[in-house]
Structures are given as structure tokens and as C-alpha cells.
Coordinates of C-alpha atoms in Angstrom, one line a residue:
Chain A
X1394 CA 11.3 0.2 -35.4
X1395 CA 8.9 -2.7 -35.2
X1396 CA 8.3 -3.1 -31.6
X1397 CA 7.6 0.8 -32.0
X1398 CA 5.0 -0.2 -34.4
X1399 CA 3.4 -2.8 -32.8
X1400 CA 2.7 -0.3 -29.4
X1401 CA 1.1 2.2 -31.8
X1402 CA -1.4 -0.5 -33.4
X1403 CA -2.1 -1.8 -30.1
X1404 CA -3.0 1.7 -28.9
X1405 CA -5.1 2.4 -32.8
X1406 CA -6.7 -1.1 -31.6
X1407 CA -7.9 0.6 -28.1
X1408 CA -9.5 3.6 -29.6
X1409 CA -12.6 2.1 -30.7
X1410 CA -13.0 0.1 -27.5
X1411 CA -15.9 1.8 -24.9
X1412 CA -14.4 4.6 -22.2
X1413 CA -13.6 2.7 -18.9
X1414 CA -14.3 5.8 -17.0
X1415 CA -17.5 7.1 -14.7
X1416 CA -19.4 10.0 -15.1
X1417 CA -18.6 11.4 -11.4
X1418 CA -20.1 13.5 -10.3
X1419 CA -22.8 13.9 -12.6
X1420 CA -24.0 9.9 -12.7
X1421 CA -23.6 9.0 -8.5
X1422 CA -20.6 6.0 -8.3
X1423 CA -22.5 3.0 -6.6
X1424 CA -19.8 2.1 -3.7
X1425 CA -19.8 -1.7 -2.6
X1426 CA -22.7 -2.4 0.9
X1427 CA -19.3 -2.6 2.9
X1428 CA -18.3 0.6 2.1
X1429 CA -16.7 2.9 5.1
X1430 CA -18.7 6.3 4.7
X1431 CA -19.6 8.8 7.5
X1432 CA -21.2 7.0 10.6
X1433 CA -24.5 6.8 11.7
X1434 CA -25.1 6.7 15.7
X1435 CA -28.4 5.6 17.0
X1436 CA -29.0 7.4 20.7
X1437 CA -31.2 4.9 21.6
X1438 CA -29.2 1.9 21.4
X1439 CA -26.5 3.3 22.9
X1440 CA -25.4 1.9 26.6
X1441 CA -22.8 4.1 27.0
X1442 CA -20.1 1.2 27.5
X1443 CA -17.6 3.8 26.1
X1444 CA -15.6 0.6 23.8
X1445 CA -15.5 2.9 20.9
X1446 CA -14.5 6.3 22.1
X1447 CA -11.2 3.5 23.5
X1448 CA -10.7 1.8 20.8
X1449 CA -10.2 5.1 18.1
X1450 CA -6.9 4.6 17.1
X1451 CA -6.7 9.0 16.9
X1452 CA -9.4 9.2 19.9
X1453 CA -11.7 11.4 17.8
X1454 CA -14.6 10.2 19.5
X1455 CA -15.8 12.1 22.8
X1456 CA -19.4 10.9 24.5
X1457 CA -20.6 11.5 28.1
X1458 CA -24.0 9.6 29.0
X1459 CA -26.4 10.3 32.3
X1460 CA -28.4 8.1 34.4
X1461 CA -31.4 7.1 33.1
X1462 CA -34.2 9.4 33.6
X1463 CA -36.3 6.9 34.7
X1464 CA -35.1 5.8 38.2
X1465 CA -36.6 2.4 37.8
X1466 CA -34.3 1.0 35.1
X1467 CA -30.6 0.9 35.6
X1468 CA -27.6 1.9 33.6
X1469 CA -26.9 5.0 31.7
X1470 CA -28.1 7.2 28.5
X1471 CA -25.9 8.6 26.3
X1472 CA -26.0 12.3 26.8
X1473 CA -23.1 14.0 24.3
X1474 CA -21.9 12.3 21.9
X1475 CA -19.4 14.0 18.9
X1476 CA -17.3 13.2 16.2
X1477 CA -14.6 14.9 15.2
X1478 CA -14.6 14.6 11.9
X1479 CA -11.0 16.0 10.8
X1480 CA -8.9 12.9 12.6
X1481 CA -11.7 10.3 11.9
X1482 CA -9.9 8.0 9.8
X1483 CA -12.5 5.8 8.8
X1484 CA -11.0 2.7 10.1
X1485 CA -14.5 0.8 11.3
X1486 CA -13.1 0.3 14.4
X1487 CA -15.7 2.0 16.5
X1488 CA -18.6 0.2 14.7
X1489 CA -16.8 -3.7 14.9
X1490 CA -16.6 -3.3 19.1
X1491 CA -19.8 -1.5 19.5
X1492 CA -21.8 -4.4 21.3
X1493 CA -25.7 -2.7 20.1
X1494 CA -24.5 -1.9 17.2
X1495 CA -25.1 2.3 17.7
X1496 CA -22.9 3.3 16.0
X1497 CA -23.2 2.2 12.8
X1498 CA -21.3 2.4 9.0
X1499 CA -23.3 4.5 6.0
X1500 CA -22.1 4.8 2.3
X1501 CA -22.1 8.6 2.3
X1502 CA -18.9 9.8 1.3
X1503 CA -19.3 13.5 -0.2
X1504 CA -18.2 15.0 3.3
X1505 CA -16.2 18.4 1.9
X1506 CA -16.8 21.1 3.8
X1507 CA -16.0 24.9 3.5
X1508 CA -15.8 25.1 7.4
X1509 CA -13.5 22.9 9.5
X1510 CA -16.1 24.0 12.0
X1511 CA -18.5 21.6 9.9
X1512 CA -16.5 18.3 10.4
X1513 CA -17.5 18.7 13.9
X1514 CA -20.5 16.2 13.8
X1515 CA -22.6 15.7 17.1
X1516 CA -25.1 14.0 18.0
X1517 CA -28.2 15.4 16.2
X1518 CA -26.0 15.6 13.0
X1519 CA -24.8 11.8 13.5
X1520 CA -28.8 11.0 14.2
X1521 CA -30.3 12.3 11.4
X1522 CA -28.0 10.7 9.3
X1523 CA -29.7 7.6 8.5
X1524 CA -29.5 7.2 4.8
X1525 CA -27.6 4.3 3.5
X1526 CA -26.8 2.5 6.5
X1527 CA -24.7 -0.5 6.3
X1528 CA -26.2 -3.6 6.8
X1529 CA -23.5 -5.7 7.7
X1530 CA -21.4 -4.2 10.7
Chain B
X481 CA 44.3 36.2 -29.9
X482 CA 43.5 32.9 -28.4
X483 CA 40.3 32.3 -26.4
X484 CA 40.0 28.6 -25.3
X485 CA 40.0 27.4 -22.5
X486 CA 42.4 25.7 -20.4
X487 CA 41.0 21.5 -20.4
X488 CA 40.8 21.1 -16.7
X489 CA 37.9 23.8 -17.2
X490 CA 36.7 22.4 -20.6
X491 CA 36.4 18.7 -20.3
X492 CA 35.7 16.4 -23.3
X493 CA 32.8 19.0 -24.5
X494 CA 35.2 22.2 -25.2
X495 CA 32.7 23.5 -23.1
X496 CA 33.2 25.6 -19.9
X497 CA 31.1 24.4 -17.1
X498 CA 30.6 25.0 -13.5
X499 CA 29.2 23.2 -10.5
X500 CA 25.9 24.1 -8.9
X501 CA 23.3 22.6 -6.5
X502 CA 19.8 21.9 -8.1
X503 CA 17.2 20.9 -5.8
X504 CA 14.9 18.3 -7.0
X505 CA 12.5 18.2 -4.8
X506 CA 10.6 17.9 -2.2
X507 CA 7.0 18.6 -4.7
X508 CA 8.6 16.8 -7.9
X509 CA 6.2 14.2 -9.5
X510 CA 9.3 11.7 -10.3
X511 CA 9.9 11.7 -7.2
X512 CA 6.3 10.2 -5.9
X513 CA 5.8 12.0 -2.8
X514 CA 7.7 14.6 -0.9
X515 CA 11.0 13.3 -1.5
X516 CA 14.3 15.5 -1.8
X517 CA 17.2 14.8 -3.7
X518 CA 19.7 17.4 -3.5
X519 CA 22.1 17.1 -7.0
X520 CA 25.6 18.7 -7.3
X521 CA 26.0 18.5 -10.4
X522 CA 29.1 19.9 -13.0
X523 CA 27.4 20.5 -16.7
X524 CA 25.1 17.5 -16.5
X525 CA 27.0 15.1 -14.8
X526 CA 25.9 14.2 -11.6
X527 CA 29.2 14.9 -9.1
X528 CA 27.4 14.4 -5.7
X529 CA 23.6 13.5 -4.9
X530 CA 22.5 13.4 -1.0
X531 CA 18.9 12.2 -0.7
X532 CA 17.2 14.1 1.8
X533 CA 14.1 12.6 3.7
X534 CA 11.6 13.2 6.4
X535 CA 8.7 15.3 4.8
X536 CA 5.8 12.1 5.7
X537 CA 7.6 11.5 8.5
X538 CA 4.3 10.7 11.1
X539 CA 6.6 8.6 13.7
X540 CA 4.7 5.6 13.7
X541 CA 6.7 3.7 15.6
X542 CA 6.7 6.1 18.7
X543 CA 3.0 6.4 18.1
X544 CA 2.8 2.7 18.4
X545 CA 3.8 2.9 21.4
X546 CA 0.8 4.5 23.0
X547 CA -1.7 2.4 21.1
X548 CA -3.1 -1.0 21.7
X549 CA -2.1 -3.9 19.2
X550 CA -5.5 -3.9 17.4
X551 CA -5.3 0.3 17.0
X552 CA -1.7 -0.2 15.0
X553 CA -3.2 -2.2 12.3
X554 CA -4.6 1.4 10.6
X555 CA -1.4 2.8 11.1
X556 CA 0.4 0.4 9.3
X557 CA -2.2 0.7 6.5
X558 CA -0.7 4.5 5.9
X559 CA 2.9 3.4 5.5
X560 CA 3.4 1.9 2.6
X561 CA 0.1 3.0 1.3
X562 CA 0.3 1.5 -2.1
X563 CA 0.3 -2.2 -0.3
X564 CA -1.3 -1.6 2.9
X565 CA -2.4 -5.6 2.5
X566 CA 1.0 -6.8 2.9
X567 CA 1.7 -3.9 5.7
X568 CA -1.3 -5.1 7.7
X569 CA -0.2 -8.9 7.5
X570 CA 3.4 -8.1 8.6
X571 CA 2.3 -6.8 11.6
X572 CA -0.6 -9.1 12.8
X573 CA 1.4 -12.4 12.0
X574 CA 4.6 -10.3 14.3
X575 CA 2.0 -10.4 17.5
X576 CA 0.4 -14.3 16.6
X577 CA 4.0 -14.9 16.3
X578 CA 4.6 -13.9 19.7
X579 CA 1.0 -15.3 20.9
X580 CA 1.3 -18.6 18.8
X581 CA -2.1 -18.3 17.9
X582 CA -3.4 -20.5 14.9
X583 CA -4.7 -19.3 12.2
X584 CA -7.7 -20.4 10.3
X585 CA -6.9 -21.8 7.0
X586 CA -10.1 -20.1 5.5
X587 CA -8.0 -16.5 7.2
X588 CA -4.8 -18.1 5.5
X589 CA -6.4 -18.3 2.4
X590 CA -8.1 -15.0 2.1
X591 CA -5.2 -13.1 3.2
X592 CA -2.7 -14.7 0.1
X593 CA -5.2 -13.7 -2.4
X594 CA -5.4 -10.4 -1.1
X595 CA -1.6 -9.9 -0.7
X596 CA -1.1 -11.5 -3.9
X597 CA -3.5 -9.2 -6.0
X598 CA -2.8 -6.1 -3.6
X599 CA 1.4 -7.3 -5.1
X600 CA 0.0 -7.0 -8.5
X601 CA -2.0 -3.9 -8.1
X602 CA 1.6 -2.0 -6.7
X603 CA 3.7 -3.4 -9.5
X604 CA 0.7 -2.2 -12.1
X605 CA 1.4 1.6 -10.3
X606 CA 5.3 1.0 -10.1
X607 CA 5.1 0.1 -14.0
X608 CA 2.5 3.3 -14.7
X609 CA 4.2 5.5 -12.8
X610 CA 8.0 4.8 -14.1
X611 CA 7.2 4.7 -17.6
X612 CA 4.8 8.4 -17.3
X613 CA 8.6 9.3 -15.3
X614 CA 10.7 8.6 -18.4
X615 CA 8.2 9.6 -20.9
X616 CA 5.7 7.8 -22.2
X617 CA 1.7 8.6 -20.7
X618 CA -0.3 5.8 -22.3
X619 CA 0.8 3.0 -20.3
X620 CA -0.1 4.6 -16.6
X621 CA -3.8 4.6 -18.2
X622 CA -3.8 0.9 -18.3
X623 CA -2.6 0.5 -15.7
X624 CA -5.0 2.3 -13.8
X625 CA -7.4 0.6 -15.5
X626 CA -6.3 -2.8 -14.2
X627 CA -5.5 -1.7 -11.1
X628 CA -9.3 -0.5 -10.5
X629 CA -10.2 -4.1 -10.7
X630 CA -8.4 -4.8 -7.7
X631 CA -9.2 -2.0 -5.8
X632 CA -12.6 -2.4 -6.8
X633 CA -12.4 -6.1 -5.5
X634 CA -10.8 -4.7 -2.3
X635 CA -13.4 -2.0 -1.6
X636 CA -16.0 -4.8 -1.8
X637 CA -14.2 -6.9 0.8
X638 CA -13.0 -4.3 3.0
X639 CA -14.8 -1.2 2.5
X640 CA -12.0 0.5 1.6
X641 CA -10.2 1.4 -1.6
X642 CA -6.5 2.3 0.0
X643 CA -6.7 1.8 4.1
X644 CA -8.3 -1.6 4.4
X645 CA -7.7 -2.0 7.8
X646 CA -8.7 -5.8 7.1
X647 CA -6.3 -8.4 9.0
X648 CA -6.9 -8.3 12.4
X649 CA -4.3 -10.4 15.2
X650 CA -5.8 -14.5 14.4
X651 CA -7.5 -13.5 11.0
X652 CA -9.2 -11.0 8.9
X653 CA -12.1 -8.6 9.5
X654 CA -14.1 -9.7 6.7
X655 CA -15.2 -13.3 4.7
X656 CA -15.3 -13.2 0.9
X657 CA -18.6 -12.0 0.2
X658 CA -20.9 -14.5 -1.9
X659 CA -19.1 -14.0 -5.6
X660 CA -16.0 -12.4 -4.6
X661 CA -13.9 -15.2 -5.0
X662 CA -15.2 -16.4 -8.4
X663 CA -15.0 -12.3 -9.6
X664 CA -11.1 -12.8 -8.5
X665 CA -10.5 -16.5 -10.7
X666 CA -12.2 -13.9 -13.2
X667 CA -9.6 -11.2 -13.0
X668 CA -6.6 -13.5 -13.3
X669 CA -7.7 -15.4 -15.7
X670 CA -8.0 -11.9 -17.7
X671 CA -5.3 -10.1 -16.4
X672 CA -3.1 -13.5 -17.9
X673 CA -4.0 -12.3 -21.2
X674 CA -4.0 -8.9 -21.0
X675 CA -0.5 -9.1 -19.2
X676 CA 0.8 -9.9 -23.2
X677 CA -0.7 -6.3 -24.4
X678 CA 1.4 -4.6 -21.8
X679 CA 4.8 -5.9 -23.4
X680 CA 3.2 -5.0 -26.6
X681 CA 2.7 -1.5 -26.1
X682 CA 5.8 -1.3 -23.9
X683 CA 8.7 -3.8 -23.8
X684 CA 9.3 -4.3 -27.4
X685 CA 9.5 -0.5 -28.0
X686 CA 12.9 0.5 -29.2
X687 CA 12.9 3.8 -28.0
X688 CA 12.1 2.2 -24.2
X689 CA 14.8 -0.4 -24.4
X690 CA 17.4 1.6 -25.5
X691 CA 16.7 4.3 -22.6
X692 CA 17.1 1.8 -20.0
X693 CA 19.3 -0.7 -20.7
X694 CA 22.7 -0.6 -18.9
X695 CA 21.6 2.3 -16.6
X696 CA 21.9 2.1 -13.2
X697 CA 23.6 -0.8 -13.2
X698 CA 25.0 -2.4 -10.2
X699 CA 26.9 -5.8 -9.1
X700 CA 25.6 -8.1 -6.4
X701 CA 28.1 -7.2 -4.1
X702 CA 27.2 -4.1 -4.0
X703 CA 23.5 -4.9 -3.5
X704 CA 24.6 -7.0 -0.8
X705 CA 26.8 -4.8 1.2
X706 CA 23.5 -2.3 1.1
X707 CA 21.3 -5.2 2.2
X708 CA 18.9 -4.5 -0.8
X709 CA 16.0 -7.0 -1.2
X710 CA 12.8 -7.8 -3.5
X711 CA 13.6 -6.6 -6.8
X712 CA 16.3 -4.7 -6.5
X713 CA 18.4 -7.7 -4.7
X714 CA 17.1 -10.5 -7.6
X715 CA 18.0 -8.2 -10.9
X716 CA 21.4 -8.8 -10.0
X717 CA 21.1 -13.0 -9.9
X718 CA 20.7 -13.3 -5.9
X719 CA 17.9 -15.7 -5.8
X720 CA 15.9 -14.6 -2.6
X721 CA 12.6 -14.6 -1.8
X722 CA 11.2 -14.7 1.4
X723 CA 8.1 -16.7 0.0
X724 CA 10.3 -19.3 -1.2
X725 CA 13.4 -19.3 1.2
X726 CA 11.5 -18.8 4.9
X727 CA 7.4 -19.7 3.5
X728 CA 5.2 -17.9 6.0
X729 CA 1.8 -18.2 5.8
X730 CA 1.1 -20.7 3.8
X731 CA 3.5 -20.1 0.6
X732 CA 4.4 -23.1 1.0
X733 CA 1.5 -25.2 -0.5
X734 CA 1.8 -23.0 -4.0
X735 CA 4.3 -23.8 -6.9
X736 CA 5.5 -20.3 -8.4
X737 CA 9.1 -19.2 -9.4
X738 CA 11.5 -16.4 -8.5
X739 CA 12.5 -14.9 -11.9
X740 CA 16.1 -13.1 -11.4
X741 CA 18.3 -11.6 -13.7
X742 CA 21.9 -11.0 -14.1
X743 CA 22.1 -8.0 -15.8
X744 CA 21.5 -5.6 -12.7
X745 CA 20.0 -2.4 -14.7
X746 CA 16.3 -0.9 -15.0
X747 CA 15.4 -2.9 -17.9
X748 CA 16.3 -5.9 -16.0
X749 CA 13.9 -5.0 -13.1
X750 CA 11.1 -3.3 -15.1
X751 CA 10.6 -6.9 -16.5
X752 CA 11.5 -8.4 -13.1
X753 CA 8.4 -6.6 -11.6
X754 CA 6.3 -7.8 -14.6
X755 CA 7.4 -10.5 -14.6
X756 CA 6.5 -11.1 -10.6
X757 CA 3.0 -9.8 -11.6
X758 CA 2.7 -13.4 -13.7
X759 CA 4.1 -15.3 -10.6
X760 CA 1.8 -13.7 -8.3
X761 CA -1.0 -14.5 -10.7
X762 CA -0.3 -18.1 -10.8
X763 CA 0.0 -17.9 -7.0
X764 CA -3.7 -16.3 -6.7
X765 CA -5.2 -18.4 -9.2
X766 CA -3.9 -21.7 -6.9
X767 CA -5.2 -20.2 -4.1
X768 CA -8.4 -19.8 -5.3
X769 CA -8.7 -23.3 -6.8
X770 CA -7.5 -24.1 -3.2
X771 CA -10.3 -21.7 -1.1
X772 CA -11.4 -23.8 1.4
X773 CA -15.3 -24.5 0.6
X774 CA -16.0 -23.0 4.6
X775 CA -14.4 -22.5 7.9
X776 CA -13.5 -19.8 10.8
X777 CA -11.8 -16.5 9.7
X778 CA -11.1 -15.3 12.7
X779 CA -8.8 -17.6 15.5
X780 CA -9.0 -18.3 19.0
X781 CA -7.9 -15.0 20.1
X782 CA -8.3 -13.6 24.0
X783 CA -10.4 -10.5 24.5
X784 CA -7.4 -8.3 25.4
X785 CA -4.5 -8.6 23.3
X786 CA -1.2 -9.1 25.4
X787 CA 1.4 -11.1 23.8
X788 CA 3.9 -12.6 26.5
X789 CA 6.9 -10.7 27.7
X790 CA 9.6 -10.7 24.9
X791 CA 10.4 -9.7 21.8
X792 CA 10.3 -11.3 17.9
X793 CA 11.3 -10.5 14.6
X794 CA 9.7 -11.6 11.8
X795 CA 10.0 -10.6 8.1
X796 CA 7.5 -11.3 4.4
X797 CA 8.7 -10.8 1.5
X798 CA 6.6 -6.8 0.4
X799 CA 6.0 -5.7 -3.2
X800 CA 8.9 -3.6 -3.1
X801 CA 11.5 -6.4 -0.8
X802 CA 11.8 -7.2 2.8
X803 CA 9.4 -5.7 5.0
X804 CA 10.2 -6.2 8.8
X805 CA 8.3 -6.1 12.0
X806 CA 10.0 -5.6 15.2
X807 CA 8.0 -5.8 18.5
X808 CA 9.4 -6.2 22.2
X809 CA 6.4 -6.5 24.6
X810 CA 6.2 -6.4 28.4
X811 CA 3.2 -8.2 28.9
X812 CA 0.8 -5.9 28.4
X813 CA -1.9 -4.8 25.9
X814 CA 0.3 -2.2 24.4
X815 CA 4.1 -2.4 22.4
X816 CA 6.9 -1.3 24.7
X817 CA 8.8 -1.1 20.8
X818 CA 7.8 -1.8 17.7
X819 CA 10.5 -1.1 14.8
X820 CA 10.0 -1.0 11.4
X821 CA 12.3 -2.5 8.6
X822 CA 10.9 -1.0 5.4
X823 CA 12.0 -1.7 2.3
X824 CA 11.9 1.0 0.6
X825 CA 14.1 3.0 3.3
X826 CA 16.6 0.5 2.3
X827 CA 16.4 0.5 -1.2
X828 CA 17.1 4.0 -1.2
X829 CA 20.5 4.1 0.4
X830 CA 22.2 3.0 -3.2
X831 CA 20.8 5.8 -4.4
X832 CA 23.6 8.5 -3.6
X833 CA 26.2 5.8 -5.3
X834 CA 24.1 5.1 -8.5
X835 CA 23.6 8.7 -9.3
X836 CA 27.5 10.1 -9.0
X837 CA 28.7 10.7 -12.3
X838 CA 25.6 10.0 -14.2
X839 CA 24.0 11.9 -16.9
X840 CA 20.9 14.0 -15.5
X841 CA 18.7 12.7 -17.5
X842 CA 18.9 9.5 -16.2
X843 CA 18.8 10.3 -12.7
X844 CA 14.6 10.1 -12.6
X845 CA 15.0 7.0 -14.6
X846 CA 17.2 5.8 -12.1
X847 CA 15.1 6.7 -8.9
X848 CA 11.7 5.9 -10.3
X849 CA 13.4 1.6 -11.3
X850 CA 14.3 1.4 -7.1
X851 CA 10.5 1.5 -6.6
X852 CA 10.3 4.0 -3.2
X853 CA 7.0 4.6 -1.6
X854 CA 7.7 7.9 0.5
X855 CA 5.3 6.7 3.1
X856 CA 7.3 3.6 3.9
X857 CA 10.9 5.8 3.6
X858 CA 9.7 8.0 6.5
X859 CA 7.0 6.2 8.8

């Protein structure tokens, strides 16, 4: 029974060690800077190139553009921008292809809601979600 | 009055038994996912066991036909979700082979470091949950404590804890953040010492040794007939490891051994997996020492990835065995057909044979020792 006793001894020795668990959610859990949480979208940066919608593997991004209100300027500006967060897999590809960093990741990950409808994030929600924005994208 | 029953009904024990069907799963903690095993039992003896799979089938192979090559990478994360990095790699490796791309050294080193750390993390999960299956609760906590260190390293590198989507065709997405390589080598030094404690806690335990020795034994011929791979093959004495026998990536630059055993039982598989952790630590240690000071992390890749028409099959040594990807391309930006050779699926085929005639108490011990991940079995 020597092996058995050795194992018990090891367990006893570990009793006095510091705990390795975190006190989440009482104490916020810090994630590293590259962490992928729900996206932040800046409408003023968007050039309506559609690349994010095209690269998305689950097709959860839908957007429409409109022509620039100033007739002098060429190009389009964003009209609607929706992410169906029910099916977003946070793969990071939309932020990777965005040429102007209009869509970026944030560190916000507490995303549970009472209703599925709330998971449908529109332009305003994504624009207001401007805390803990990831620096490197 | 003579009440004794004829022996064909009572067997050796003198108790009358009858056959019954026992469903294990699809929601059973020891099947590690949604896997169902229909066992025909007579008393405590398993007469027949039929694995029923497909509860986690998502049709990844079919989905891939409508996705561009870059879009498929996040889907590979979700096959063997305990070893996403190796899945990422094998897919990128297949496309790179088709296109004949050159991968920068720094990217190759990062890939090898994450793949070997992933192998260690995957074996930790196996170690913890396997002991949980056979009745030891403590080891699970130690295994997950150390796995957490690896997961945190990956989160720092790629931004996710499980579904990394880290590798890209032609390289990797992120370079190592400052100080990351030092943290890896710190972990390797820590783990080298800590592994002895794993043995102290479990491997020498007499109850554990008696529980597993001689359970679930099969021969080398049987393993080859079922085309088993990984630890399931090496536990029968066949020395076959693709990292040594068909070196891919930069594995030919590292010095490591391929542990084998000739016992072919659950105990041999237990020891081999722990020994593989040691060898993976050796590889990571060498890779960290040789890690290039600077360099690119992405090779020269065309903007739109269109492999030339044709087909390719590549295979690598994943934590669970030989992981292969077959891609047939017609020169478009989407594959015409993708086929995965999933080691969990292939290794599982031997289960009915192993369980026939076994005592039911050994069922979970044998199933656990195969080390399946249902996401990979069902794909």
C-alpha cells in the first residue's frame, strides 16, 4: 500500500497551498488584451466595402449602405449594420479583413440575455458598445 | 423438491440471469459528449455492444464545400475541440501543400509550440477525466489547474480559450506577444517537475494499477486491422508516429522519442499518454530555444486563395492519432470536396470487439482509454 499512501501524502501536502480558483463574478476576471468579445462598430469609419459580411463563416453580419449625403463626395456611407449574435462564433475574421478598422473586437464577454431577440445587435447598439475596445486588430 | 435450475440458465454462478438491453448515453458523463452505447448484457457480462454515433453531427465536410478556404478554419476548431490547434494546422497544411507555399520559420516555430502545448493540454483533459470515470475525483482538479496555464497562454496569443482560429493559410494570425515565449519556457520547466507529482498521486496507487492492468487488451495485428493510430496503436508495440516517420512542418529539427509499450492494455495507454507529455515538453523546450529572434509570420499568399485543380491528402499526428485531410479542388476559391480522417472515429471502431465478453464494470474503463472526442467522431 506504499503507492496509495504516497498519493495521500501528496494530497495532504497540497491542503495548505494557496487556492488557484478565481472569485468570478464577485471579482472581475481579467482577459488578455487580444481577447475576442463582442464587436464595436464605428459607423464613421465604415466605407461599406462588404468584406466583413462576405468573410463571415456563419453569415451573421448584414449591412446596407446609402450614397453620401454630401453630393460632392463619392462613395457610400453605412445605413444599417446588424450582427445576429445568436450565430456569431467570434472567429475574428470580420475584424481581420476590415480595411479601416470600423469593426473591432472588445473585451466585453458577459453577453447572456433573457430573450433571443436581444441578441440581435443593430448599428446603435454596436456603436454604443465602445468600452474595452481592443487595440490591436 | 428440487429447485435448482439447469446449468445453461444459471452459468457458473448458480444465479439465473437473462439478457437485457442497456442504453449508455447519449447523455452520460463518461461518454464525454453525446455518444450512445447500446449494450446487450447478460447479468454483468456484455454480450454485444453497439456504438451509436451522430448526435453531434454538424456536417462539417459538406459545409466546407460552400465556404472559402479561410472560412473553413474556424470550423476545424470545432471538430476535436480539445485540440483545435492541430486541427487548424492540418487543414492549413493541406491547402499549403496544394499551393506549394513557403511558410516562414517563425510561423513554423509558433505552430509547433502551440501544437505541442495543445497535445499536452489534450492529454491533461484525458488524464483528469479518465480518472474521474474510474472513480478518482482529485486528479481532475490537478489536471485542469495545469491545463488552465496552457489555455491562458493560448488566450494571450490568439484571443480565445478553446476555439482559437489561430492559423492561417501561409502562416499564423498573431505573432507571440512580448514575454510570451518566456512564459512558455517557464511552464515547461514547471511541468517537468510537476509531472512527477502526477505519478505520485495516481500511477503508483495499487488500487488504480490493479484496476487497469490487463483490461481492454488487444494485439498488434488487431490494432493494424482496425487501422488504429496514435497511442491506441503504439500501446501494442508498433512504433509509428508521423512526427518521426513522415516529418511534417519542422519536426525533423527536434530530438524526441516515440514511447511504445507491448502490453496493449489500459495501463499501457495510460503510461504512454503521460510519457507523450514528457516528449512534447522536450519538443517545446527545443523549439523555444531555437525560436527565431525576428521574421515574418505570414508567407507570400495570394489575396484570394485558389489552390490549383487537383487533389491532396495530408496527415499529421494529432493527440488522438493520425488526423488526415483530403481536399479535392477545381481551382475555385472553395473546395470541391473536403474529407477528414478523424482519429477518434477510426479508433472507436474497435470498441465492440473490446467490450464483447467483458464485465460491465470495465465498460467505462475501456471506452475512456480510447480517448474519443465526440465532436471529432461525428464531425
